[in-house]
C-alpha cells in the first residue's frame, strides 16, 4: 500500500522532470595564453545566468544548464571598456555594451552550438565555422550514451587565414580573426545554405576551413560528419585545447581532428602555417574520440 509520503515524493519527482529542473554541467576552460571572455546565448526561453564572464589564462568556470535548453557558446577576445564605459570586444562581441550578452557573438566567431533534449534522449552539438573563426575550441562529453565523441577546431586558423579574410588587430600586425567568405564577399557561391538555399559550390575558401578542421561544421549541407549526438550530463569546452598525439586502438574510423596533409589556399601550401597547439539550426563541431577516451586522436 502506497503511503502518503511516497505519493508526495512521486508528485515532487514528477514536478522536477516536468519543470526541467534537472540540468547538464558545462565546464568552460581557458587554455589560451591570453584572456578570453566567454559568451552564452540561449535560443530557448529557459533563463540562464551568467551569459558572459571572464576567464583569465588557466581559469575554468562551470555552468548548470537546464535540460531542453538550446543555445550557443563562444569566446570573445581583445575586450576592453571604451571611453563611454561600454564593454566591447575585438572578436565575438555581442553588442550589449556589458559583460553579459543578449545575443550571439558577431562574425567572425567560432561557435559551439548545443540542443539539450534531457533525460534519455540525446543532445545534439557541433562546432561551427559558418560565421568564420576567432579562436580554437574543443568540446568533450564526459561519459554518456550515443555518439559521444569530442569535436572542435583545434588549429589556429588565424595564422594561415587567406589575406582577404583576415581581421587584424587595430594598429597592429596581429591577426585576431578569420572571416567567412560569405561575410567577406556575399553571394550564392559563398553563402551556402543561407538565403541562397542549395545554390552554392565548393571554393578555395570553404576548402581552407574544411581541410584544416575536417570535423567543423562548414555550411547547412555539411552536417553528416560534423553533428554529434550524446545523452550526457556533463561537457567540457576548452579554448585553445591541448591535443594528445596518440590514437586509441579501439577508436572508430572517422574524420580527423586536424589534417596533416597540405592545406591549399589558392594554390599555395599553407600547411606550414598551421601550428599544433600545445596548448538557426543547432549543429556543433567535433574532435574525434569515444566517450572519455584519452588522449584525443589526431588522425
Coordinates of N, CA and C in Angstrom, one line a residue, residues 6 14 47 60 82-83 113 137 155-156 174 177 221 237-238 258-259:
X6 N 5.2 8.6 0.3 CA 5.6 8.0 -1.0 C 4.9 8.8 -2.2
X14 N 7.8 14.1 -10.2 CA 7.1 14.5 -11.4 C 7.4 16.0 -11.7
X47 N 15.7 30.7 -18.6 CA 16.6 31.7 -18.2 C 18.0 31.1 -17.8
X60 N 38.8 28.2 -15.1 CA 37.7 27.4 -15.6 C 36.4 28.0 -14.8
X82 N 35.4 51.0 -23.4 CA 35.7 52.1 -24.2 C 35.5 53.4 -23.3
X83 N 35.9 54.6 -23.9 CA 35.8 55.8 -23.1 C 34.4 56.2 -22.6
X113 N 27.5 25.0 -30.7 CA 26.1 25.0 -30.7 C 25.6 23.7 -30.0
X137 N 38.6 25.8 -30.4 CA 37.7 25.3 -29.4 C 37.6 23.8 -29.5
X155 N 43.0 24.0 -34.6 CA 44.1 24.7 -35.2 C 43.9 26.2 -35.1
X156 N 45.0 27.0 -35.0 CA 44.9 28.4 -35.0 C 44.8 28.9 -36.5
X174 N 49.0 41.8 -35.8 CA 48.5 40.5 -35.4 C 47.1 40.3 -36.0
X177 N 41.2 37.4 -36.1 CA 40.1 36.5 -36.6 C 40.2 36.3 -38.1
X221 N 24.7 22.1 -45.4 CA 24.7 20.8 -46.0 C 25.9 20.0 -45.7
X237 N 34.2 22.4 -22.4 CA 34.5 23.3 -23.6 C 35.8 24.0 -23.3
X238 N 36.8 23.7 -24.1 CA 38.2 24.3 -23.9 C 38.6 25.2 -25.0
X258 N 42.5 17.1 -37.0 CA 43.3 18.1 -37.9 C 43.7 17.3 -39.1
X259 N 44.1 18.0 -40.1 CA 44.6 17.5 -41.4 C 46.1 17.7 -41.5

